[in-house]
Amino acid sequence: MTQPSSEAAAEGPNRPAEGGIRPGVDVLGREGTGPLAGVVVADFSRVLAGPYATMLLADMGATVIKVEGLDGDDTRTYMPPVRDGEATFFLAVNRNKHSIALDLKDPQDLDVARSLIRSADVMIENFKPGNMARLGLDYAAAAELKPDIIYASITGFGTGAGAHIPGYDLLVQAASGMMSLTGDQDTQPYRAGIALFDVITGLHAAIGILGALHHKDQTGEGQLVELNLLSSALSGMVNQSAAYVTGGVVPTRMGNEHPSMYPYAPMQTGDGMLIVATGNDAQFVRLCGALAIPEVARDPKFAKTRERNAHRDELRDILHARLATQSAARWFSELSAAGLPCAPIQDVGGGIEFAEQLGLQPVVLAGSGSRKIPTVRHPVEYSRTPVDYALAPPELNESSELVRNWLLHQKALAHA
């Protein structure tokens, strides 16, 4: 893996504003141009779904104060892999944040937490249902402290009959039906290679918070934003969940093939596999032309999507025979040049390097001075309010003094 380019590494607090945009200021001193500059997030979330959401908000300029237990976020111990003794899992979802360690069962630390809520625009938590109420930090209590607070709460299976089920991504992959779709017909169900529904829920949480912030800008009203992993999973399964809800069909495992399109799968070439994705009839005609088998596209058994699906076994043999005449790299070059959707199958390192070859600069340095951590670039580019990578993922409690002093200042202002 190559290191970030000098341009990417330069993105940060000292980068000049483009187009005359005035930099926003993090309430704890970080300067930036992100669209959420000035928004304060009290982040009581742990592990993945909540931290991923708050990292996205932090990248966009929000001041995110990460409240950790005295032992830190669990993901600090999720190793290997590691970088300089730190878990890469934690580093992946916690840049641009400030860390303060609090024992929420200690009255003094609990008072600090309440002070933080009073000074925040957004609060997010993913504790087991009922825990925040027992601490006096649930939405009702938070709204008393800060009536216009936006309070995002993430659970695994909701706050009703599923409240007792732990919110682990793997449980949701199993219970949602997603694992029943993953793998070949003759294999056992498989989980996705990532905590897929934690990530999707994190995205939904960020979207929900942004929607609530817009409503607050219009009305001055805060609100409770509730999410659960199972609902996010069912939404994220899109056509597969709709197959049952709308069509009354229970989808089954099909390996790497698509239930509604063909060819849309890995294809065997002369030296390996290549993904070929044909989304419509016109693309199939062009594919057959590029493969020098135009007569196949005219065959009534393959001319239309429905017929190709019905005769996919026969069509697969024809395509594989033609693709076997050249390497995957050669076909990727030729089919791409013809404007046909295809892609090599690579490992994660190859994926990062491929993005670099395309000029997407996937790796950016987060932090400054002696602590700069290579991280994956924020996925959204803003032409007027660019994100920055000013802060490396925080060491445990590293911003305690800074946060506490700011809260004392806020308290003094409130009583002035």
Tab-separated table of C-alpha atoms in Angstrom:
chain	number	residue	atom	x	y	z
A	1	MET	CA	0.000	0.000	0.000
A	2	THR	CA	1.328	3.420	-0.884
A	3	GLN	CA	1.322	6.279	1.581
A	4	PRO	CA	-1.083	9.221	1.161
A	5	SER	CA	-0.167	11.771	-1.453
A	6	SER	CA	1.239	15.097	-0.315
A	7	GLU	CA	-2.020	16.749	-1.375
A	8	ALA	CA	-4.074	14.358	0.739
A	9	ALA	CA	-1.733	14.696	3.681
A	10	ALA	CA	-2.018	18.471	3.507
A	11	GLU	CA	-5.745	18.415	4.125
A	12	GLY	CA	-6.249	19.544	7.692
A	13	PRO	CA	-6.659	22.471	10.034
A	14	ASN	CA	-4.213	24.756	8.253
A	15	ARG	CA	-5.534	24.198	4.766
A	16	PRO	CA	-6.745	27.517	3.331
A	17	ALA	CA	-10.422	27.860	2.606
A	18	GLU	CA	-11.287	27.526	-1.057
A	19	GLY	CA	-13.526	29.949	-2.886
A	20	GLY	CA	-13.401	32.457	-0.053
A	21	ILE	CA	-15.155	30.171	2.422
A	22	ARG	CA	-14.580	31.241	6.018
A	23	PRO	CA	-13.268	28.330	8.115
A	24	GLY	CA	-15.524	27.008	10.842
A	25	VAL	CA	-14.102	26.565	14.310
A	26	ASP	CA	-14.354	23.492	16.503
A	27	VAL	CA	-15.354	24.608	20.005
A	28	LEU	CA	-12.233	22.833	21.272
A	29	GLY	CA	-9.933	24.643	18.870
A	30	ARG	CA	-9.880	22.678	15.622
A	31	GLU	CA	-10.416	24.782	12.529
A	32	GLY	CA	-12.011	23.417	9.413
A	33	THR	CA	-14.309	24.058	6.488
A	34	GLY	CA	-16.755	21.194	6.941
A	35	PRO	CA	-20.511	21.749	6.687
A	36	LEU	CA	-21.104	20.788	10.347
A	37	ALA	CA	-18.514	23.125	11.885
A	38	GLY	CA	-19.919	24.464	15.155
A	39	VAL	CA	-22.174	21.468	15.850
A	40	VAL	CA	-21.297	19.722	19.132
A	41	VAL	CA	-21.890	15.962	19.460
A	42	ALA	CA	-21.824	14.192	22.821
A	43	ASP	CA	-20.865	10.698	21.713
A	44	PHE	CA	-21.744	7.992	24.243
A	45	SER	CA	-21.613	5.227	21.619
A	46	ARG	CA	-19.228	2.292	21.520
A	47	VAL	CA	-17.857	-0.319	19.121
A	48	LEU	CA	-19.011	0.319	15.519
A	49	ALA	CA	-22.458	1.593	14.466
A	50	GLY	CA	-22.434	4.738	16.628
A	51	PRO	CA	-18.707	5.507	16.285
A	52	TYR	CA	-18.885	5.157	12.504
A	53	ALA	CA	-21.791	7.632	12.407
A	54	THR	CA	-20.005	10.116	14.650
A	55	MET	CA	-16.766	9.848	12.679
A	56	LEU	CA	-18.668	10.849	9.555
A	57	LEU	CA	-20.099	13.836	11.447
A	58	ALA	CA	-16.654	14.694	12.823
A	59	ASP	CA	-15.113	14.568	9.356
A	60	MET	CA	-17.757	17.103	8.315
A	61	GLY	CA	-16.542	19.474	11.018
A	62	ALA	CA	-18.678	18.611	14.037
A	63	THR	CA	-17.007	18.713	17.444
A	64	VAL	CA	-17.359	15.104	18.592
A	65	ILE	CA	-16.573	14.437	22.258
A	66	LYS	CA	-16.235	10.697	22.706
A	67	VAL	CA	-17.243	9.572	26.193
A	68	GLU	CA	-15.488	6.308	27.074
A	69	GLY	CA	-15.499	4.115	30.139
A	70	LEU	CA	-12.369	4.073	32.250
A	71	ASP	CA	-11.117	1.063	30.276
A	72	GLY	CA	-11.950	2.673	26.956
A	73	ASP	CA	-14.076	1.637	24.005
A	74	ASP	CA	-14.102	-2.153	23.629
A	75	THR	CA	-12.631	-1.862	20.140
A	76	ARG	CA	-9.358	-0.580	21.620
A	77	THR	CA	-8.792	-4.253	22.529
A	78	TYR	CA	-9.944	-5.777	19.218
A	79	MET	CA	-6.542	-6.949	17.991
A	80	PRO	CA	-4.826	-8.093	15.875
A	81	PRO	CA	-4.325	-6.345	13.551
A	82	VAL	CA	-2.497	-3.457	15.192
A	83	ARG	CA	-0.558	-0.333	14.291
A	84	ASP	CA	2.084	0.688	16.825
A	85	GLY	CA	0.254	-1.279	19.501
A	86	GLU	CA	-3.198	0.208	18.765
A	87	ALA	CA	-6.099	-1.778	17.343
A	88	THR	CA	-6.778	-0.886	13.716
A	89	PHE	CA	-10.479	-1.563	14.407
A	90	PHE	CA	-10.589	1.404	16.802
A	91	LEU	CA	-8.462	3.576	14.518
A	92	ALA	CA	-10.850	2.876	11.622
A	93	VAL	CA	-13.866	4.695	13.090
A	94	ASN	CA	-12.625	7.287	15.592
A	95	ARG	CA	-10.614	9.987	13.851
A	96	ASN	CA	-11.412	13.672	14.369
A	97	LYS	CA	-12.778	13.044	17.890
A	98	HIS	CA	-11.882	14.131	21.406
A	99	SER	CA	-11.797	11.458	24.147
A	100	ILE	CA	-12.810	11.825	27.772
A	101	ALA	CA	-13.022	8.836	30.132
A	102	LEU	CA	-15.908	8.865	32.615
A	103	ASP	CA	-17.295	6.390	35.121
A	104	LEU	CA	-21.002	7.020	34.693
A	105	LYS	CA	-21.714	5.317	38.008
A	106	ASP	CA	-19.596	7.913	39.795
A	107	PRO	CA	-21.683	10.980	40.791
A	108	GLN	CA	-18.948	13.462	39.863
A	109	ASP	CA	-18.330	11.922	36.462
A	110	LEU	CA	-22.077	11.656	35.897
A	111	ASP	CA	-22.310	15.381	36.555
A	112	VAL	CA	-19.654	15.959	33.885
A	113	ALA	CA	-21.737	13.882	31.472
A	114	ARG	CA	-24.807	15.986	32.227
A	115	SER	CA	-22.814	19.179	31.695
A	116	LEU	CA	-21.714	17.830	28.343
A	117	ILE	CA	-25.317	17.167	27.323
A	118	ARG	CA	-26.295	20.724	28.309
A	119	SER	CA	-23.621	22.057	25.957
A	120	ALA	CA	-24.262	19.694	23.034
A	121	ASP	CA	-26.463	19.902	19.964
A	122	VAL	CA	-26.531	16.145	19.434
A	123	MET	CA	-26.228	13.147	21.740
A	124	ILE	CA	-25.814	9.588	20.512
A	125	GLU	CA	-25.754	6.331	22.491
A	126	ASN	CA	-26.005	2.600	21.848
A	127	PHE	CA	-26.279	1.186	25.355
A	128	LYS	CA	-28.509	-1.786	26.078
A	129	PRO	CA	-32.134	-0.572	26.342
A	130	GLY	CA	-32.851	0.657	29.848
A	131	ASN	CA	-29.253	1.347	30.864
A	132	MET	CA	-29.318	5.051	30.038
A	133	ALA	CA	-32.606	5.465	31.917
A	134	ARG	CA	-31.048	3.877	35.003
A	135	LEU	CA	-28.184	6.362	34.744
A	136	GLY	CA	-30.570	9.283	34.294
A	137	LEU	CA	-29.236	9.921	30.779
A	138	ASP	CA	-32.135	8.762	28.623
A	139	TYR	CA	-33.925	11.064	26.182
A	140	ALA	CA	-36.423	12.358	28.743
A	141	ALA	CA	-33.613	13.299	31.130
A	142	ALA	CA	-31.453	14.750	28.364
A	143	ALA	CA	-34.355	16.872	27.089
A	144	GLU	CA	-34.771	18.338	30.558
A	145	LEU	CA	-31.108	19.310	30.550
A	146	LYS	CA	-31.202	20.583	26.946
A	147	PRO	CA	-34.736	20.935	25.549
A	148	ASP	CA	-33.593	21.179	21.911
A	149	ILE	CA	-31.194	18.229	22.085
A	150	ILE	CA	-31.164	15.786	19.180
A	151	TYR	CA	-30.861	12.403	20.861
A	152	ALA	CA	-29.939	9.452	18.642
A	153	SER	CA	-30.391	6.015	20.223
A	154	ILE	CA	-29.206	2.799	18.556
A	155	THR	CA	-30.327	-0.648	19.702
A	156	GLY	CA	-29.997	-4.108	18.233
A	157	PHE	CA	-33.630	-5.207	18.037
A	158	GLY	CA	-35.630	-2.207	19.251
A	159	THR	CA	-36.883	-1.196	22.675
A	160	GLY	CA	-39.954	-3.437	22.786
A	161	ALA	CA	-40.092	-7.226	22.702
A	162	GLY	CA	-36.538	-7.404	21.347
A	163	ALA	CA	-34.975	-5.164	23.970
A	164	HIS	CA	-33.341	-8.090	25.770
A	165	ILE	CA	-31.454	-9.329	22.672
A	166	PRO	CA	-27.848	-8.064	22.521
A	167	GLY	CA	-27.125	-5.829	19.541
A	168	TYR	CA	-24.359	-7.779	17.832
A	169	ASP	CA	-24.058	-7.486	14.070
A	170	LEU	CA	-23.631	-11.231	13.621
A	171	LEU	CA	-26.926	-11.885	15.416
A	172	VAL	CA	-28.656	-9.472	13.061
A	173	GLN	CA	-27.072	-11.038	9.996
A	174	ALA	CA	-28.513	-14.348	11.176
A	175	ALA	CA	-31.945	-13.197	12.340
A	176	SER	CA	-32.643	-10.873	9.394
A	177	GLY	CA	-32.249	-13.659	6.845
A	178	MET	CA	-29.140	-12.163	5.248
A	179	MET	CA	-26.979	-15.196	6.066
A	180	SER	CA	-29.510	-17.420	4.317
A	181	LEU	CA	-28.655	-15.502	1.135
A	182	THR	CA	-24.876	-15.746	1.450
A	183	GLY	CA	-23.017	-18.758	0.106
A	184	ASP	CA	-23.694	-21.399	-2.524
A	185	GLN	CA	-26.810	-23.538	-2.556
A	186	ASP	CA	-24.874	-26.529	-1.247
A	187	THR	CA	-22.978	-24.701	1.515
A	188	GLN	CA	-23.891	-23.511	4.957
A	189	PRO	CA	-25.046	-19.890	5.387
A	190	TYR	CA	-22.204	-17.373	5.666
A	191	ARG	CA	-21.876	-13.982	7.274
A	192	ALA	CA	-20.638	-10.998	5.300
A	193	GLY	CA	-16.928	-10.285	5.529
A	194	ILE	CA	-17.618	-7.062	7.429
A	195	ALA	CA	-20.063	-6.032	10.167
A	196	LEU	CA	-22.396	-4.983	7.393
A	197	PHE	CA	-25.435	-3.963	9.392
A	198	ASP	CA	-23.430	-2.040	11.970
A	199	VAL	CA	-22.096	0.039	9.088
A	200	ILE	CA	-25.520	0.463	7.461
A	201	THR	CA	-27.033	1.466	10.808
A	202	GLY	CA	-24.208	3.959	11.289
A	203	LEU	CA	-25.027	5.483	7.913
A	204	HIS	CA	-28.722	5.592	8.814
A	205	ALA	CA	-27.845	7.238	12.135
A	206	ALA	CA	-25.832	9.947	10.395
A	207	ILE	CA	-28.699	10.549	7.958
A	208	GLY	CA	-31.232	10.661	10.785
A	209	ILE	CA	-29.159	13.147	12.758
A	210	LEU	CA	-28.716	15.381	9.712
A	211	GLY	CA	-32.478	15.306	9.109
A	212	ALA	CA	-33.138	16.236	12.734
A	213	LEU	CA	-30.579	19.045	12.550
A	214	HIS	CA	-32.397	20.442	9.512
A	215	HIS	CA	-35.704	20.326	11.385
A	216	LYS	CA	-34.066	22.024	14.351
A	217	ASP	CA	-32.720	24.777	12.103
A	218	GLN	CA	-36.256	25.404	10.865
A	219	THR	CA	-38.183	25.117	14.136
A	220	GLY	CA	-35.729	25.176	17.040
A	221	GLU	CA	-37.038	21.772	18.136
A	222	GLY	CA	-34.929	18.815	19.139
A	223	GLN	CA	-36.187	15.255	18.978
A	224	LEU	CA	-35.497	11.587	19.656
A	225	VAL	CA	-34.026	9.675	16.698
A	226	GLU	CA	-34.303	5.906	17.197
A	227	LEU	CA	-32.592	3.210	15.161
A	228	ASN	CA	-32.119	-0.515	15.473
A	229	LEU	CA	-29.870	-2.887	13.596
A	230	LEU	CA	-32.650	-5.246	12.508
A	231	SER	CA	-34.715	-2.507	10.842
A	232	SER	CA	-31.594	-1.168	9.146
A	233	ALA	CA	-30.800	-4.696	7.964
A	234	LEU	CA	-34.222	-5.238	6.448
A	235	SER	CA	-34.025	-1.867	4.722
A	236	GLY	CA	-30.480	-2.528	3.533
A	237	MET	CA	-31.433	-5.888	2.031
A	238	VAL	CA	-33.562	-3.903	-0.472
A	239	ASN	CA	-34.646	-6.192	-3.333
A	240	GLN	CA	-34.220	-9.357	-1.258
A	241	SER	CA	-36.463	-8.205	1.586
A	242	ALA	CA	-38.882	-6.762	-0.989
A	243	ALA	CA	-39.015	-10.152	-2.713
A	244	TYR	CA	-40.820	-11.461	0.356
A	245	VAL	CA	-42.725	-8.339	1.462
A	246	THR	CA	-43.914	-7.327	-2.003
A	247	GLY	CA	-43.719	-10.527	-4.016
A	248	GLY	CA	-44.337	-13.237	-1.448
A	249	VAL	CA	-41.098	-14.984	-2.460
A	250	VAL	CA	-38.524	-16.232	0.055
A	251	PRO	CA	-35.099	-15.683	-1.605
A	252	THR	CA	-32.462	-18.403	-1.316
A	253	ARG	CA	-28.688	-18.657	-1.635
A	254	MET	CA	-27.388	-18.336	-5.184
A	255	GLY	CA	-23.673	-18.043	-4.537
A	256	ASN	CA	-22.292	-15.099	-6.497
A	257	GLU	CA	-25.155	-14.910	-8.955
A	258	HIS	CA	-28.003	-12.409	-9.037
A	259	PRO	CA	-31.616	-13.633	-8.809
A	260	SER	CA	-32.905	-11.206	-11.442
A	261	MET	CA	-30.026	-10.530	-13.879
A	262	TYR	CA	-27.645	-12.701	-15.895
A	263	PRO	CA	-24.764	-12.554	-16.593
A	264	TYR	CA	-24.099	-10.689	-13.366
A	265	ALA	CA	-21.482	-12.831	-11.658
A	266	PRO	CA	-17.861	-13.996	-11.665
A	267	MET	CA	-16.925	-15.476	-15.035
A	268	GLN	CA	-14.076	-17.938	-15.620
A	269	THR	CA	-11.349	-16.597	-17.933
A	270	GLY	CA	-8.124	-18.125	-19.141
A	271	ASP	CA	-6.333	-17.538	-15.857
A	272	GLY	CA	-8.882	-16.574	-13.220
A	273	MET	CA	-12.213	-14.983	-12.467
A	274	LEU	CA	-13.602	-11.677	-13.729
A	275	ILE	CA	-16.835	-10.046	-12.625
A	276	VAL	CA	-19.114	-9.380	-15.582
A	277	ALA	CA	-22.209	-7.301	-14.789
A	278	THR	CA	-24.878	-7.041	-17.464
A	279	GLY	CA	-27.706	-4.821	-16.312
A	280	ASN	CA	-29.957	-4.768	-19.382
A	281	ASP	CA	-30.548	-6.220	-22.836
A	282	ALA	CA	-28.568	-3.524	-24.664
A	283	GLN	CA	-25.518	-4.237	-22.519
A	284	PHE	CA	-25.835	-7.941	-23.282
A	285	VAL	CA	-25.811	-7.199	-27.030
A	286	ARG	CA	-22.635	-5.118	-26.575
A	287	LEU	CA	-21.059	-7.839	-24.430
A	288	CYS	CA	-21.643	-10.461	-27.073
A	289	GLY	CA	-20.226	-8.112	-29.692
A	290	ALA	CA	-17.080	-7.495	-27.632
A	291	LEU	CA	-16.697	-11.267	-27.151
A	292	ALA	CA	-17.110	-11.805	-30.933
A	293	ILE	CA	-20.215	-13.958	-30.454
A	294	PRO	CA	-22.957	-11.557	-31.668
A	295	GLU	CA	-25.202	-14.460	-32.684
A	296	VAL	CA	-25.712	-15.358	-29.013
A	297	ALA	CA	-27.475	-12.057	-28.369
A	298	ARG	CA	-29.876	-12.817	-31.218
A	299	ASP	CA	-30.795	-16.245	-29.879
A	300	PRO	CA	-34.372	-16.081	-28.488
A	301	LYS	CA	-33.213	-18.060	-25.445
A	302	PHE	CA	-30.876	-15.203	-24.439
A	303	ALA	CA	-32.232	-12.026	-26.034
A	304	LYS	CA	-34.241	-10.849	-23.034
A	305	THR	CA	-33.489	-10.718	-19.302
A	306	ARG	CA	-36.203	-13.218	-18.357
A	307	GLU	CA	-34.985	-15.734	-20.970
A	308	ARG	CA	-31.337	-15.351	-19.939
A	309	ASN	CA	-32.285	-16.099	-16.346
A	310	ALA	CA	-34.232	-19.183	-17.417
A	311	HIS	CA	-31.332	-20.504	-19.524
A	312	ARG	CA	-28.403	-19.269	-17.479
A	313	ASP	CA	-26.714	-22.670	-17.215
A	314	GLU	CA	-26.487	-22.987	-20.995
A	315	LEU	CA	-25.439	-19.371	-21.393
A	316	ARG	CA	-22.772	-19.722	-18.708
A	317	ASP	CA	-21.054	-22.501	-20.679
A	318	ILE	CA	-21.018	-20.378	-23.835
A	319	LEU	CA	-19.571	-17.336	-22.097
A	320	HIS	CA	-16.954	-19.314	-20.186
A	321	ALA	CA	-15.775	-20.998	-23.380
A	322	ARG	CA	-15.195	-17.633	-25.010
A	323	LEU	CA	-13.681	-15.950	-21.950
A	324	ALA	CA	-11.245	-18.854	-21.510
A	325	THR	CA	-9.369	-17.719	-24.615
A	326	GLN	CA	-7.746	-14.755	-22.833
A	327	SER	CA	-6.576	-13.682	-19.373
A	328	ALA	CA	-8.754	-11.855	-16.879
A	329	ALA	CA	-6.539	-8.762	-17.189
A	330	ARG	CA	-6.844	-8.752	-20.977
A	331	TRP	CA	-10.616	-9.128	-20.878
A	332	PHE	CA	-10.895	-6.439	-18.196
A	333	SER	CA	-9.012	-4.040	-20.454
A	334	GLU	CA	-11.003	-4.900	-23.571
A	335	LEU	CA	-14.450	-4.977	-21.995
A	336	SER	CA	-13.811	-1.779	-20.032
A	337	ALA	CA	-12.679	-0.046	-23.205
A	338	ALA	CA	-15.988	-1.099	-24.751
A	339	GLY	CA	-17.861	0.530	-21.857
A	340	LEU	CA	-19.000	-2.774	-20.394
A	341	PRO	CA	-19.299	-3.219	-16.600
A	342	CYS	CA	-16.630	-5.608	-15.322
A	343	ALA	CA	-14.080	-5.736	-12.528
A	344	PRO	CA	-11.183	-7.865	-11.339
A	345	ILE	CA	-11.592	-9.836	-8.121
A	346	GLN	CA	-8.911	-8.579	-5.735
A	347	ASP	CA	-7.944	-8.657	-2.075
A	348	VAL	CA	-8.361	-5.547	0.079
A	349	GLY	CA	-4.838	-4.386	-0.710
A	350	GLY	CA	-5.612	-4.642	-4.391
A	351	GLY	CA	-8.799	-2.656	-3.868
A	352	ILE	CA	-6.911	0.211	-2.206
A	353	GLU	CA	-4.242	0.180	-4.898
A	354	PHE	CA	-6.891	0.106	-7.642
A	355	ALA	CA	-8.539	3.200	-6.160
A	356	GLU	CA	-5.125	4.885	-6.100
A	357	GLN	CA	-4.604	4.032	-9.780
A	358	LEU	CA	-7.923	5.697	-10.541
A	359	GLY	CA	-6.814	8.873	-8.749
A	360	LEU	CA	-9.351	8.496	-5.938
A	361	GLN	CA	-6.731	8.996	-3.190
A	362	PRO	CA	-8.316	6.479	-0.811
A	363	VAL	CA	-5.718	6.923	1.948
A	364	VAL	CA	-5.434	10.139	3.980
A	365	LEU	CA	-3.361	11.036	7.010
A	366	ALA	CA	-5.407	11.906	10.086
A	367	GLY	CA	-3.672	14.032	12.675
A	368	SER	CA	-0.648	16.292	12.843
A	369	GLY	CA	2.814	16.470	14.339
A	370	SER	CA	4.211	13.147	15.471
A	371	ARG	CA	0.815	11.420	15.473
A	372	LYS	CA	-0.398	10.922	11.916
A	373	ILE	CA	-2.443	7.824	11.168
A	374	PRO	CA	-3.177	6.560	7.632
A	375	THR	CA	-6.957	6.217	7.369
A	376	VAL	CA	-9.537	5.667	4.640
A	377	ARG	CA	-10.815	8.851	3.010
A	378	HIS	CA	-14.266	10.190	3.891
A	379	PRO	CA	-16.599	9.022	1.085
A	380	VAL	CA	-18.219	12.396	0.287
A	381	GLU	CA	-16.543	15.350	-1.423
A	382	TYR	CA	-17.973	18.847	-0.936
A	383	SER	CA	-17.092	21.569	-3.435
A	384	ARG	CA	-17.601	24.407	-0.934
A	385	THR	CA	-17.284	22.856	2.526
A	386	PRO	CA	-14.579	20.178	2.278
A	387	VAL	CA	-13.993	17.718	5.087
A	388	ASP	CA	-10.656	17.603	6.885
A	389	TYR	CA	-8.587	15.106	8.834
A	390	ALA	CA	-7.187	17.325	11.555
A	391	LEU	CA	-7.325	14.886	14.460
A	392	ALA	CA	-5.900	11.395	14.702
A	393	PRO	CA	-8.038	8.803	16.507
A	394	PRO	CA	-7.686	9.872	20.151
A	395	GLU	CA	-5.763	8.135	22.847
A	396	LEU	CA	-7.955	7.255	25.832
A	397	ASN	CA	-8.901	10.354	27.874
A	398	GLU	CA	-6.454	12.555	25.977
A	399	SER	CA	-8.874	15.502	25.821
A	400	SER	CA	-10.128	15.295	29.422
A	401	GLU	CA	-8.613	18.566	30.578
A	402	LEU	CA	-9.609	20.379	27.400
A	403	VAL	CA	-13.215	19.179	27.614
A	404	ARG	CA	-13.562	19.837	31.334
A	405	ASN	CA	-12.199	23.381	30.996
A	406	TRP	CA	-14.570	24.067	28.110
A	407	LEU	CA	-17.520	22.798	30.163
A	408	LEU	CA	-16.534	25.051	33.076
A	409	HIS	CA	-16.416	27.962	30.644
A	410	GLN	CA	-19.849	27.055	29.299
A	411	LYS	CA	-21.204	26.881	32.848
A	412	ALA	CA	-19.764	30.294	33.652
A	413	LEU	CA	-21.356	31.763	30.535
A	414	ALA	CA	-24.734	30.282	31.486
A	415	HIS	CA	-24.595	31.956	34.910
A	416	ALA	CA	-23.161	35.247	33.737
